[in-house]
CSV table of C-alpha atoms and ligand atoms in Angstrom, one decimal:
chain,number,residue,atom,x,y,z
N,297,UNK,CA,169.6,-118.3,88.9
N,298,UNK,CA,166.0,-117.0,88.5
N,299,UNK,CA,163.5,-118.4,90.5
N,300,UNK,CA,161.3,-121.3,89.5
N,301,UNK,CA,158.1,-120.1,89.5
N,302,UNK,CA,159.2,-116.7,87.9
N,303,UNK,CA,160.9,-118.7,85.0
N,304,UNK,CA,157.5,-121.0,84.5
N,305,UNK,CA,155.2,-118.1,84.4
N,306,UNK,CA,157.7,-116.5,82.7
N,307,UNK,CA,158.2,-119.4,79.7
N,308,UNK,CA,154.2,-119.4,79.9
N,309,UNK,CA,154.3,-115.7,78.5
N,310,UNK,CA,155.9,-116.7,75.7
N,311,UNK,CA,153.5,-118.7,74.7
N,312,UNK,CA,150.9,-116.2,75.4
N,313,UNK,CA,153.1,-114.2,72.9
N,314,UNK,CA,153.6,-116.3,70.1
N,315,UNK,CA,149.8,-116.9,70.5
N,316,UNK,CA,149.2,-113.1,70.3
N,317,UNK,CA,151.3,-113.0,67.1
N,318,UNK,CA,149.7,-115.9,65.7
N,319,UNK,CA,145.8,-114.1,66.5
N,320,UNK,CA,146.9,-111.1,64.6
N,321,UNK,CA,148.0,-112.7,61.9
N,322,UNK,CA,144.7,-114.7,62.0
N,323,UNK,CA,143.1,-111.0,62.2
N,324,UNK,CA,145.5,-109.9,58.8
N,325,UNK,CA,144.1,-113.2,57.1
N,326,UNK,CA,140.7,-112.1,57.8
N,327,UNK,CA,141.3,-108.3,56.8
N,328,UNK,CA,143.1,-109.7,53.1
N,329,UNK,CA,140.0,-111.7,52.3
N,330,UNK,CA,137.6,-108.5,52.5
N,331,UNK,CA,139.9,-106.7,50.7
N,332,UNK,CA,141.1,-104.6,53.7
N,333,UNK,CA,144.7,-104.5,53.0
N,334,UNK,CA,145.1,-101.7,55.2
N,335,UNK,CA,143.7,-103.2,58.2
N,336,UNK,CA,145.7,-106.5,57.5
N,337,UNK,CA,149.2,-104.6,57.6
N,338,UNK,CA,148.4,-103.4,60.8
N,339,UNK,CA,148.0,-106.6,62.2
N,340,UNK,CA,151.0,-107.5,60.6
N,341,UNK,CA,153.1,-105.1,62.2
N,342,UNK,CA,151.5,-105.7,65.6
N,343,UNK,CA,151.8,-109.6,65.1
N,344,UNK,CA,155.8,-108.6,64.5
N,345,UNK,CA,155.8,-106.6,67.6
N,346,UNK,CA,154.7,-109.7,69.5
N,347,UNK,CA,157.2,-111.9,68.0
N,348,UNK,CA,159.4,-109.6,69.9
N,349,UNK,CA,157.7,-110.0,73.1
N,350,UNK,CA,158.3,-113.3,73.0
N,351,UNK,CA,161.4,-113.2,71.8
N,352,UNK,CA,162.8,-110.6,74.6
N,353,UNK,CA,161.3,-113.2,76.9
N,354,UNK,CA,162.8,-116.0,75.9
N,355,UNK,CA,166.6,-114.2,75.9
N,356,UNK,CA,166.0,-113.3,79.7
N,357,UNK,CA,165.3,-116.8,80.6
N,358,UNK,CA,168.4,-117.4,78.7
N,359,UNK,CA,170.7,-115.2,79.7
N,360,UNK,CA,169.2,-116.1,83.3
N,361,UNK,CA,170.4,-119.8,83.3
N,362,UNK,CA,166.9,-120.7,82.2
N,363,UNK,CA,166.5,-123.6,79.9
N,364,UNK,CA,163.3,-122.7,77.6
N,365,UNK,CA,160.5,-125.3,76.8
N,366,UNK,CA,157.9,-124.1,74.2
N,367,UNK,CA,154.1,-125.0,74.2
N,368,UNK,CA,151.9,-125.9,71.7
N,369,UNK,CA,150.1,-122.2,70.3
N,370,UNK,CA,146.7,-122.3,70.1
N,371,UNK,CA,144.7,-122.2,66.7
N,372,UNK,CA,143.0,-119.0,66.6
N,373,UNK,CA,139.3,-119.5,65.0
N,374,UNK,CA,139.5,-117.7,61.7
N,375,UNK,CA,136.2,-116.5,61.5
N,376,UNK,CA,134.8,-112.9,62.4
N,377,UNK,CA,131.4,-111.8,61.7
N,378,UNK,CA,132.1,-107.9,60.9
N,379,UNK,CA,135.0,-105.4,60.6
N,380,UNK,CA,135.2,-104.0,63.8
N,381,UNK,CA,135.0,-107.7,65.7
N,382,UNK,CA,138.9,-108.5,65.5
N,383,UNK,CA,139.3,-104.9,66.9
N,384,UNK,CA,136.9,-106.0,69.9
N,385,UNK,CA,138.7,-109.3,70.3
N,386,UNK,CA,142.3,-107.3,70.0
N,387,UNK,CA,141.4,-105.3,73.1
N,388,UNK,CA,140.3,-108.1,75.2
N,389,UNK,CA,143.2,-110.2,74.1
N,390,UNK,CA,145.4,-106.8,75.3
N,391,UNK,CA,144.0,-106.8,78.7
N,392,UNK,CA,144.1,-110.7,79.1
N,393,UNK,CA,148.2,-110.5,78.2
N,394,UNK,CA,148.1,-107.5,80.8
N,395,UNK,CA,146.7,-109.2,83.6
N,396,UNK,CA,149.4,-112.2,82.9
N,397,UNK,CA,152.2,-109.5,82.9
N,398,UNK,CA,151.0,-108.1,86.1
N,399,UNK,CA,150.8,-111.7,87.3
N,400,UNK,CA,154.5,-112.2,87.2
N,401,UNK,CA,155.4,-108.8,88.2
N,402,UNK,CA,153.7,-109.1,91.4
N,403,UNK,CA,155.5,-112.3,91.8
N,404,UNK,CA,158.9,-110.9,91.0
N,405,UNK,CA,157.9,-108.4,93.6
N,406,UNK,CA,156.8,-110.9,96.1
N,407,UNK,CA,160.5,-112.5,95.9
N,408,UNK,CA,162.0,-109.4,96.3
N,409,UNK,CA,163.5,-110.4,92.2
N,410,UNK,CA,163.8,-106.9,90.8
N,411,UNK,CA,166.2,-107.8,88.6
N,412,UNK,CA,162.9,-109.6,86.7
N,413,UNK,CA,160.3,-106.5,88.3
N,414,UNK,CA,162.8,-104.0,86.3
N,415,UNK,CA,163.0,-106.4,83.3
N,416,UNK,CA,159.2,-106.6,83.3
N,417,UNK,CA,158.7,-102.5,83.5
N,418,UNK,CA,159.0,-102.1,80.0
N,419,UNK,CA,156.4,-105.0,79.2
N,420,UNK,CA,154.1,-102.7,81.7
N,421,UNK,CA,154.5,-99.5,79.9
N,422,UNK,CA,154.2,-101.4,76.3
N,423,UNK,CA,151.3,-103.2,77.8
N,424,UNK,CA,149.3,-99.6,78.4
N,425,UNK,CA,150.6,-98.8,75.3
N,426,UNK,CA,148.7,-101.4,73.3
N,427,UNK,CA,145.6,-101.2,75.4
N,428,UNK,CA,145.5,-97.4,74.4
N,429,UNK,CA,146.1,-98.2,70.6
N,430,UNK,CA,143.6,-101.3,70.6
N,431,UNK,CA,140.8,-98.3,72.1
N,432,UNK,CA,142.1,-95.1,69.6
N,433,UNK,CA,140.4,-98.7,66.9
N,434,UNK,CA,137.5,-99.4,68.5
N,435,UNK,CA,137.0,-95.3,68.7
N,436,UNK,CA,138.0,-94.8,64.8
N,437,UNK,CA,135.6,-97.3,63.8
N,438,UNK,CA,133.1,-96.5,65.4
N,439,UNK,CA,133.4,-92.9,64.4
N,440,UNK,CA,134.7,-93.6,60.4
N,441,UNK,CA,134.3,-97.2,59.6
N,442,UNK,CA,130.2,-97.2,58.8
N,443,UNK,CA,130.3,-95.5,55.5
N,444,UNK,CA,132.6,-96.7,52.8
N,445,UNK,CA,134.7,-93.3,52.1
N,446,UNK,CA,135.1,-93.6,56.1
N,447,UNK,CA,136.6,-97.0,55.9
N,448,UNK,CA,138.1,-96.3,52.9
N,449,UNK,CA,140.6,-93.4,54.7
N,450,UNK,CA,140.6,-95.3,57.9
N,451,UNK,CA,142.2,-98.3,55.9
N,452,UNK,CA,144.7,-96.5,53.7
N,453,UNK,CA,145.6,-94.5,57.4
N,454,UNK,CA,145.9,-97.8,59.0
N,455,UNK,CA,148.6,-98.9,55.6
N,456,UNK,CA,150.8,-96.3,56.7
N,457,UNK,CA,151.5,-98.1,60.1
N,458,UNK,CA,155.7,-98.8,60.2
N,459,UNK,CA,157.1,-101.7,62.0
N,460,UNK,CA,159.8,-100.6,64.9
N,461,UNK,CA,161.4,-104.4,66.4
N,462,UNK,CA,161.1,-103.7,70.2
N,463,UNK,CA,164.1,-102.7,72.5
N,464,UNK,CA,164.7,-102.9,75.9
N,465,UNK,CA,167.1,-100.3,77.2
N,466,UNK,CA,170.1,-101.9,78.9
N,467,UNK,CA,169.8,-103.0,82.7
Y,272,LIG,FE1,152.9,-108.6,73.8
Y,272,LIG,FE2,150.4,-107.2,73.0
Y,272,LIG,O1,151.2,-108.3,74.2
């Protein structure tokens, strides 16, 4: 049986995750309306990816005895002032979700549960992962995204993005 507090913070991450999907897809919305279809499927795709996260989350608790209790999601704020601001806002909301993930980690540690500290790796490494990707954005737009050819490329390269659902090898 997993420990209390581990399952609570861990039932909390969900929530953080379905929020995360739910902010990308508020991104996408954003994206379709300025006719950045581009932009908006890679939101998409990453709003997919954090379905996942929540949805690896919620099997552990599962599989872990763990009876799960969702949250309400907050409603993201629909409104953005230029291109490059949901790419701002992605890369703070990356960091926020990795400081929560280190959270419980150093929990799991604490309680010597490494059952949850090896279930948790993955999250670290994916974590990393996204904060890179959310950067290699900011970085692209900066660079490309001020003249309309720029943007233009940037937005059919961004198009091209392809959804892979997450995995986590077998413990
Ligand atoms: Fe699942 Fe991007 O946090």
């Amino acid at each position: 049986m997993l420990n209390e507090k581990i399952a609570k913070m861990l039932n909390e991450q969900i929530t953080r995750e379905l929020f995360s999907a739910y902010l990308y897809l508020d991104f996408a919305n954003y994206y379709e309306d300025e006719a950045l279809a581009g932009f908006a499927h890679w939101y998409e795709v990453q709003a997919q990816e954090e379905r996942d996260h929540a949805l690896l989350m919620r099997r552990y608790l599962i599989d872990s005895g763990v009876r799960v209790v969702f949250e309400a999601v907050e409603r993201p704020k629909g409104e953005y002032k230029d291109f490059a601001q949901p790419l701002n806002e992605g890369l703070a909301h990356e960091r926020f979700v990795t400081a929560h993930i280190c959270a419980v980690y150093e929990q799991a540690l604490a309680l010597k549960d490494y059952k949850t500290v090896q279930f948790l790796d993955w999250f670290v490494k994916e974590q990393g992962e996204e904060e890179k990707t959310a950067e290699d954005l900011i970085r692209k737009m900066s660079l490309f995204g001020g003249d309309a050819k720029g943007l233009y490329l940037l937005n059919q390269e961004l198009a091209a993005r392809v959804y892979v659902p997450a995995v986590i090898p077998a413990q």
